[in-house]
Short mmCIF file of C-alpha atoms in Angstrom, two decimals:
data_model
loop_
_atom_site.label_atom_id
_atom_site.label_comp_id
_atom_site.label_asym_id
_atom_site.label_seq_id
_atom_site.Cartn_x
_atom_site.Cartn_y
_atom_site.Cartn_z
CA VAL A 1 -22.82 -41.89 48.34
CA GLN A 2 -25.50 -41.81 45.63
CA LEU A 3 -27.37 -38.96 43.97
CA GLN A 4 -30.77 -39.54 42.40
CA ALA A 5 -32.09 -36.82 40.08
CA SER A 6 -35.66 -36.58 38.87
CA GLY A 7 -38.21 -34.17 37.47
CA GLY A 8 -37.17 -33.81 33.86
CA GLY A 9 -39.57 -34.08 30.96
CA LEU A 10 -40.99 -32.55 27.81
CA VAL A 11 -42.45 -29.07 28.08
CA GLN A 12 -43.44 -26.30 25.70
CA ALA A 13 -41.50 -23.05 25.56
CA GLY A 14 -42.58 -20.81 28.41
CA GLY A 15 -43.35 -23.76 30.65
CA SER A 16 -41.82 -24.87 33.92
CA LEU A 17 -40.27 -27.93 35.49
CA ARG A 18 -38.99 -28.63 38.99
CA LEU A 19 -35.92 -30.83 39.20
CA SER A 20 -34.96 -32.65 42.39
CA CYS A 21 -31.82 -34.46 43.50
CA VAL A 22 -31.53 -36.52 46.67
CA VAL A 23 -28.20 -37.43 48.26
CA SER A 24 -28.06 -40.72 50.15
CA GLY A 25 -25.44 -42.99 51.70
CA ARG A 26 -22.84 -42.65 54.43
CA PHE A 27 -21.47 -39.14 54.98
CA VAL A 28 -21.22 -36.42 57.58
CA ARG A 29 -22.42 -33.37 55.70
CA VAL A 30 -23.37 -32.16 52.25
CA ASN A 31 -21.62 -28.90 51.44
CA ALA A 32 -22.27 -27.03 48.20
CA MET A 33 -24.72 -28.50 45.70
CA HIS A 34 -24.85 -27.77 41.99
CA TRP A 35 -26.86 -28.25 38.82
CA TYR A 36 -25.07 -28.67 35.50
CA ARG A 37 -26.42 -29.32 32.03
CA GLN A 38 -25.07 -30.76 28.82
CA SER A 39 -26.51 -30.52 25.33
CA PRO A 40 -25.40 -32.76 22.43
CA GLY A 41 -22.05 -31.61 21.07
CA LYS A 42 -21.50 -29.12 23.88
CA GLN A 43 -19.48 -29.15 27.07
CA ARG A 44 -21.16 -29.62 30.39
CA GLU A 45 -21.89 -26.21 31.90
CA LEU A 46 -22.65 -25.05 35.42
CA VAL A 47 -26.20 -23.75 35.71
CA ALA A 48 -26.56 -22.97 39.41
CA SER A 49 -24.92 -23.59 42.77
CA ILE A 50 -26.01 -23.24 46.36
CA THR A 51 -23.87 -23.22 49.49
CA SER A 52 -24.68 -25.17 52.63
CA GLY A 53 -25.95 -21.91 54.08
CA GLY A 54 -28.33 -21.37 51.16
CA SER A 55 -26.52 -18.71 49.11
CA PRO A 56 -27.22 -19.23 45.40
CA ASN A 57 -25.29 -18.42 42.25
CA TYR A 58 -26.52 -18.64 38.67
CA ALA A 59 -25.20 -18.70 35.15
CA ASP A 60 -26.11 -15.55 33.26
CA SER A 61 -28.19 -17.57 30.82
CA VAL A 62 -30.65 -18.70 33.52
CA ARG A 63 -30.58 -15.88 36.07
CA GLY A 64 -34.07 -14.59 36.70
CA ARG A 65 -35.71 -17.75 35.28
CA PHE A 66 -34.25 -20.57 37.40
CA THR A 67 -34.18 -20.85 41.19
CA ILE A 68 -31.98 -23.25 43.13
CA SER A 69 -32.92 -24.23 46.67
CA ARG A 70 -32.16 -27.00 49.12
CA ASP A 71 -33.60 -28.88 52.06
CA ASN A 72 -30.69 -29.77 54.34
CA ALA A 73 -32.79 -32.08 56.50
CA GLN A 74 -33.66 -34.14 53.41
CA ASN A 75 -30.25 -33.74 51.71
CA THR A 76 -32.11 -32.58 48.62
CA VAL A 77 -31.44 -29.84 46.10
CA TYR A 78 -34.09 -28.43 43.78
CA LEU A 79 -33.99 -26.46 40.55
CA GLN A 80 -37.17 -24.61 39.68
CA THR A 81 -37.02 -23.80 35.98
CA ASN A 82 -39.47 -21.19 34.67
CA ASN A 83 -40.01 -19.57 31.29
CA LEU A 84 -38.13 -22.40 29.64
CA LYS A 85 -36.63 -21.87 26.21
CA PRO A 86 -35.67 -24.41 23.51
CA GLU A 87 -32.02 -23.65 24.23
CA ASP A 88 -32.54 -24.98 27.77
CA THR A 89 -32.93 -28.46 26.29
CA ALA A 90 -30.22 -30.65 27.82
CA VAL A 91 -29.50 -33.43 30.25
CA TYR A 92 -29.40 -31.86 33.70
CA TYR A 93 -26.98 -33.30 36.26
CA CYS A 94 -26.76 -32.65 39.96
CA ARG A 95 -23.51 -32.66 41.86
CA ALA A 96 -22.88 -32.57 45.60
CA ASP A 97 -19.70 -31.80 47.52
CA VAL A 98 -19.84 -34.31 50.38
CA TRP A 99 -17.80 -34.33 53.58
CA ASP A 100 -17.14 -37.81 54.97
CA ALA A 101 -15.13 -36.69 58.08
CA MET A 102 -11.84 -37.06 56.24
CA THR A 103 -12.20 -35.29 52.93
CA THR A 104 -14.66 -33.53 50.64
CA ARG A 105 -15.48 -35.28 47.38
CA GLY A 106 -17.74 -34.42 44.51
CA TYR A 107 -20.42 -36.89 43.50
CA TRP A 108 -22.62 -36.81 40.40
CA GLY A 109 -26.18 -37.87 39.79
CA GLN A 110 -27.26 -39.82 36.72
CA GLY A 111 -28.88 -36.92 34.87
CA THR A 112 -32.45 -36.09 33.93
CA GLN A 113 -33.52 -35.03 30.43
CA VAL A 114 -35.23 -31.69 29.90
CA THR A 115 -36.68 -31.08 26.45
CA VAL A 116 -38.28 -27.76 25.55
CA SER A 117 -40.31 -27.60 22.35
CA SER A 118 -40.84 -24.37 20.45
#
């Protein structure tokens, strides 16, 4: 199973970016999907999650500005980031909980850099 994240970049404060993460490989089903981020010197933190049925959850720091969604047919999760702030600067990682008919395992993508200038 592989996860490929994309969509990061450099944007001014107040701008927007749409991150994508595609899950590929051999598996039966993708369960919950998540976006994390990590800034230099800080621990990786959970930004948003979405269940297989489409129910989202957000960290308080991004609620109302970020929207997580998914396309189950394409095994893809998105993170629409609006009204970005300099403190949102981080490497953003996707994670998927994947069922392979025997067990559920978590897989990570390679990360995509988001840089917000003031």
